[in-house]
Coordinates of C-alpha atoms in Angstrom, one line a residue:
X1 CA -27.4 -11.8 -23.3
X2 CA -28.5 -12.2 -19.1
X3 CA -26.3 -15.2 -18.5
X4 CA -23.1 -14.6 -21.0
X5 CA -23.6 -18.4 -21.5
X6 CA -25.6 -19.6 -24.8
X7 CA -27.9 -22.0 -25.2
X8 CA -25.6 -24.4 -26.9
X9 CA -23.0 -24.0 -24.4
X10 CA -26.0 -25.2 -21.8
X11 CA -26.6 -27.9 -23.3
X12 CA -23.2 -29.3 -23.9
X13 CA -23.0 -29.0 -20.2
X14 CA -25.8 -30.4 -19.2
X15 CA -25.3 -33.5 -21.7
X16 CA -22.0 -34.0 -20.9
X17 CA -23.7 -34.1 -17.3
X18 CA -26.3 -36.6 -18.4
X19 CA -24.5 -38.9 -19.5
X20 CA -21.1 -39.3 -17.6
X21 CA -23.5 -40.3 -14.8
X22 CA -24.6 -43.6 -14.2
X23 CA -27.9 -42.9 -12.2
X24 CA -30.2 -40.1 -11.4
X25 CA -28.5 -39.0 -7.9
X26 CA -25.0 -39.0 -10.0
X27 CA -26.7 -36.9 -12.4
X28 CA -28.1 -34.3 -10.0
X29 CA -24.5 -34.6 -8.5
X30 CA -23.4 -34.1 -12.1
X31 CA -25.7 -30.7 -12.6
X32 CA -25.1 -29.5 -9.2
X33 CA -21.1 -29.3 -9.9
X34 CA -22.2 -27.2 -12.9
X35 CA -24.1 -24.6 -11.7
X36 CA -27.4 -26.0 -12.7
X37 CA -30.1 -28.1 -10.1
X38 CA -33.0 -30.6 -11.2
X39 CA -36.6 -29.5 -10.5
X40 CA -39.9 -30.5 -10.5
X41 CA -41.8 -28.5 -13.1
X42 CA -45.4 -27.4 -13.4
X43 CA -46.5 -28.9 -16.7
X44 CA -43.0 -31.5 -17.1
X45 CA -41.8 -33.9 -15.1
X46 CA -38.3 -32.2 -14.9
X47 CA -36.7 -29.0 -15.5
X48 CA -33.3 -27.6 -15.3
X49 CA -32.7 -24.3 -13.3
X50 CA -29.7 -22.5 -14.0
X51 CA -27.8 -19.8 -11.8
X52 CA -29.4 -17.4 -12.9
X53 CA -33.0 -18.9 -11.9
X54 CA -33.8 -19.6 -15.3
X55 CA -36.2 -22.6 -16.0
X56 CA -35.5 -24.9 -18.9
X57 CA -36.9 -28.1 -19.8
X58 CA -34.5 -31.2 -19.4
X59 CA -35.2 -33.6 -22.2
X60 CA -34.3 -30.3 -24.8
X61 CA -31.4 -29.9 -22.7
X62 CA -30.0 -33.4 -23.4
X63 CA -28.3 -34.0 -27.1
X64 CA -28.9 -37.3 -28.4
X65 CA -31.7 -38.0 -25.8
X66 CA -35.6 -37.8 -25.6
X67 CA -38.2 -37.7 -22.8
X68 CA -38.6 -41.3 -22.9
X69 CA -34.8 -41.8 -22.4
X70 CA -34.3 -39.3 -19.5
X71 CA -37.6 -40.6 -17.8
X72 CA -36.0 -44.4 -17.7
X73 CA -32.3 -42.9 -16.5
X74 CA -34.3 -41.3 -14.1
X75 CA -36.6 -43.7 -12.8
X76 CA -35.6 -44.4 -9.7
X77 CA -36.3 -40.3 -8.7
X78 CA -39.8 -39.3 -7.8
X79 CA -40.4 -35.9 -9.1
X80 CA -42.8 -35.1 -6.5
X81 CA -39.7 -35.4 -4.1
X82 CA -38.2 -32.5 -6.3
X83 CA -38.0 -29.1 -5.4
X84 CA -40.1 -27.0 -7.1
X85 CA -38.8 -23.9 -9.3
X86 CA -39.7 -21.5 -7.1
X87 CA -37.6 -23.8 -4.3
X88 CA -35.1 -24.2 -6.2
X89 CA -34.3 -20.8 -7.6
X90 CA -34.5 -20.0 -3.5
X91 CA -31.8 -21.9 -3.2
X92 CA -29.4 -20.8 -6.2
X93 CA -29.9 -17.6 -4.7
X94 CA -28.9 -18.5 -0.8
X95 CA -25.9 -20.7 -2.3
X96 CA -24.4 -17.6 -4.5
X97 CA -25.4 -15.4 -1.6
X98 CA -23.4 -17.4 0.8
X99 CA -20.6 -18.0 -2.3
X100 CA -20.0 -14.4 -2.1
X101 CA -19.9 -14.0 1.3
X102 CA -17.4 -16.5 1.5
X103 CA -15.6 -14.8 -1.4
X104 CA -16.0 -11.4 0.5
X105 CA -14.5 -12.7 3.5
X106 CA -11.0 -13.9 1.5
X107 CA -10.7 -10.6 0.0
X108 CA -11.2 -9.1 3.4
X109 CA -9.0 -11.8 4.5
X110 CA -6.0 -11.3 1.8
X111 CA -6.4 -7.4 2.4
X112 CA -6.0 -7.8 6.3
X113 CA -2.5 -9.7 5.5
X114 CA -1.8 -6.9 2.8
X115 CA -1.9 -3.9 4.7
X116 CA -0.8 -6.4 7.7
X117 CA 2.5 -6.7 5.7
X118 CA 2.5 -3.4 4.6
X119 CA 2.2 -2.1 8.1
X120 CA 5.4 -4.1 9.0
X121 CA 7.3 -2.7 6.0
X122 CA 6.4 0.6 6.7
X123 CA 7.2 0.7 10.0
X124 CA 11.2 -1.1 9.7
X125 CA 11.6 1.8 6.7
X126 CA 10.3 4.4 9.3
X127 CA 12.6 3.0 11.9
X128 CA 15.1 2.8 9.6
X129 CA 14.6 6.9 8.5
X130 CA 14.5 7.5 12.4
X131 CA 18.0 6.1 12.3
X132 CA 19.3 7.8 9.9
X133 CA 17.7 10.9 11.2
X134 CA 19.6 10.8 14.6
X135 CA 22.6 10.5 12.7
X136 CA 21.9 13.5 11.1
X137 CA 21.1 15.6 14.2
X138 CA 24.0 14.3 15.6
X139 CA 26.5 15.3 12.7
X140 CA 24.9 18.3 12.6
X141 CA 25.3 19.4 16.0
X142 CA 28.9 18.3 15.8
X143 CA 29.3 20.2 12.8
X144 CA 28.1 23.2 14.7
X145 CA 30.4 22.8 17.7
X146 CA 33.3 22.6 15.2
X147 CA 32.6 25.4 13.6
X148 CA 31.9 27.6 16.4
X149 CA 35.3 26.3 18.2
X150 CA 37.5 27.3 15.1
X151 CA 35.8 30.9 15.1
X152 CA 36.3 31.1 18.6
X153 CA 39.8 29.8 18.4
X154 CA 40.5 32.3 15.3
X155 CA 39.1 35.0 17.8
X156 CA 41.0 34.2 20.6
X157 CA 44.6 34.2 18.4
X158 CA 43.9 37.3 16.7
X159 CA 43.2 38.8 20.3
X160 CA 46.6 37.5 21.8
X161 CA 48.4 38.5 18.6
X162 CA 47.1 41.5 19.0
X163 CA 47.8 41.3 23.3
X164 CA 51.3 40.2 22.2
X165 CA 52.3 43.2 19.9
X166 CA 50.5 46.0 21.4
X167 CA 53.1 48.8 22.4
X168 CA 54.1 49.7 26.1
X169 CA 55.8 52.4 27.5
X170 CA 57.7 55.0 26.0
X171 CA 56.6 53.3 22.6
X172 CA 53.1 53.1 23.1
X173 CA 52.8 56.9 24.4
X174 CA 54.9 57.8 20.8
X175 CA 52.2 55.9 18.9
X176 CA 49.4 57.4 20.7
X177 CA 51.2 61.4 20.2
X178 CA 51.8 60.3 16.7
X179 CA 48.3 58.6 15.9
X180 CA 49.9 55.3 14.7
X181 CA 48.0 53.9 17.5
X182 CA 44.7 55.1 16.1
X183 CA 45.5 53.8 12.6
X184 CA 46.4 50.7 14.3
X185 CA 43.4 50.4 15.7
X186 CA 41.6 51.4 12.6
X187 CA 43.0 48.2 10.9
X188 CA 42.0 46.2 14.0
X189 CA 38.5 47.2 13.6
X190 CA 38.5 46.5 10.0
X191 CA 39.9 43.0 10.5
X192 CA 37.5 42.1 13.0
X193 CA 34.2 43.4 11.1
X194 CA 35.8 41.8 7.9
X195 CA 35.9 38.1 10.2
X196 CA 33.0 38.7 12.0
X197 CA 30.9 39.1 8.3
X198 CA 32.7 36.5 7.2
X199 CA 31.8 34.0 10.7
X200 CA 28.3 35.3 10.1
X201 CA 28.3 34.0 6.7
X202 CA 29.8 30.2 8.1
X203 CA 27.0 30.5 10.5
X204 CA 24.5 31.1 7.5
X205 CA 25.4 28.8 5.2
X206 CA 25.6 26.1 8.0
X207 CA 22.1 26.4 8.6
X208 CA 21.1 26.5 5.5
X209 CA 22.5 23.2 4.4
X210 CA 21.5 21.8 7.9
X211 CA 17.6 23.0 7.0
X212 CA 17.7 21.8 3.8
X213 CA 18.8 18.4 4.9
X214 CA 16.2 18.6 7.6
X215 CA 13.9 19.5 5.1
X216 CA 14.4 16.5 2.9
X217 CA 14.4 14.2 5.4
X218 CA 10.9 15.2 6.7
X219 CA 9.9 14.3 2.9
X220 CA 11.2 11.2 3.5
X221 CA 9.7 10.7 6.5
X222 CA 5.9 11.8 5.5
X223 CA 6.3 8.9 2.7
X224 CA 6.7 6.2 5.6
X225 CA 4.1 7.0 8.2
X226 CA 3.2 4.4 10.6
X227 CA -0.1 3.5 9.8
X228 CA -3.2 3.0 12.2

C-alpha cells in the first residue's frame, strides 16, 4: 500500500538480481539498477533498502536461497564496508532528489521549446493577420474614394444638366411671371434632398460594413498576440 510494489514483486526482483550476477559487486550493480541498495544491518549481516527507505532482510528476499548461500556469494564483501541504513536511505533520498531535479529541468526544458515554437507560430500568423489587415485598410479607403467620386460626379452632372437647361432671356422672365420657374425649382429641390438621403445612406452603409470588418479582424487579431 506505501510503495505500490508487493512483496512478491520485491522479491522477484531482487532474485532475479541475485542470481544473474556472478559476484557480490555485480550483484550490488544488479540491485542498484533496480531501485534497491545493499546495507549493512544492525542485527544481520545484510539488508536490502528499497526507494522508499524501507529495510528488508536479504536472505528472505532471495527465492531458492538461504543465509548460508548469500553469505558465500557474498564473501568477498565486508559488511562493515557497507553503508549503514540510515546511510543508505540518505542516499536513496539525495539520488531521487537529484532524479527529479533532473526530471524538472526536461520539463522546464521541453516547455521552453514549447512556448519557444509557439512564440514563432504565433508571431508569422500575427504577421500574417497584419497583412491582411493592410489590405483591408487599403480596400477600404479605396472603396471610400470610389464612392465619394461617383456621388460627386452624380452631383456635378445633375448641376450642369441643370446649368445646361435653365431658361434665359425672354424665356426665363415668362417662367419666372408664370411660376414654372418656382415649380421647377421645387422639383430641383426635391431631387437633390431625394440624392442627398440616398448618398447619406451609401455613406452609412459603407461604414457599417467597413466597421464590422474592422471589428472581426480585431477578433482575429486578439487570438494571435505576440507573446512576452
Amino acid at each position: 500500500e506505501a510503495t505500490g510494489i508487493t512483496p512478491a514483486d520485491r522479491r522477484a526482483e531482487i532474485t532475479k538480481a541475485y542470481k544473474s550476477a556472478d559476484n557480490a559487486k555485480a550483484f550490488m550493480a544488479a540491485l542498484e539498477e533496480r531501485g534497491y541498495y545493499l546495507a549493512r544491518g544492525d542485527r544481520r549481516d545484510y539488508v536490502v533498502v528499497d526507494r522508499y527507505g524501507n529495510a528488508h532482510s536479504l536472505p528472505r528476499q532471495i527465492e531458492g536461497a538461504n543465509t548460508k548461500d548469500v553469505r558465500k556469494k557474498l564473501a568477498s564483501l565486508d559488511p562493515a564496508q557497507l553503508p549503514s541504513v540510515a546511510q543508505a536511505r540518505a542516499t536513496i533520498a539525495a539520488r531521487e532528489r537529484a532524479e527529479r531535479e533532473r526530471h524538472q529541468a526536461k520539463i522546464e526544458q521541453a516547455a521552453t521549446e514549447i512556448r519557444q515554437r509557439l512564440k514563432e507560430r504565433q508571431a508569422s500568423r500575427r504577421a500574417e493577420l497584419d497583412k491582411e489587415w493592410q489590405a483591408i485598410k487599403i480596400r477600404q479607403a479605396s472603396e471610400r474614394l470610389a464612392l465619394h467620386a461617383a456621388q460627386k460626379a452624380a452631383n456635378d452632372a445633375t448641376a450642369f444638366t441643370r446649368a445646361a437647361q435653365a431658361p434665359t432671356g425672354l424665356m426665363a422672365f415668362l417662367q419666372r411671371v408664370s411660376g414654372i420657374g418656382a415649380i421647377r425649382a421645387y422639383y430641383a429641390r426635391r431631387q437633390d434632398l431625394s440624392r442627398g438621403q440616398r448618398q447619406t445612406e451609401e455613406n452609412a452603409a459603407l461604414q457599417r460594413r467597413h466597421g464590422n470588418e474592422d471589428l472581426a479582424m480585431a477578433c482575429r487579431r486578439r487570438l494571435f498576440p505576440l507573446m512576452p
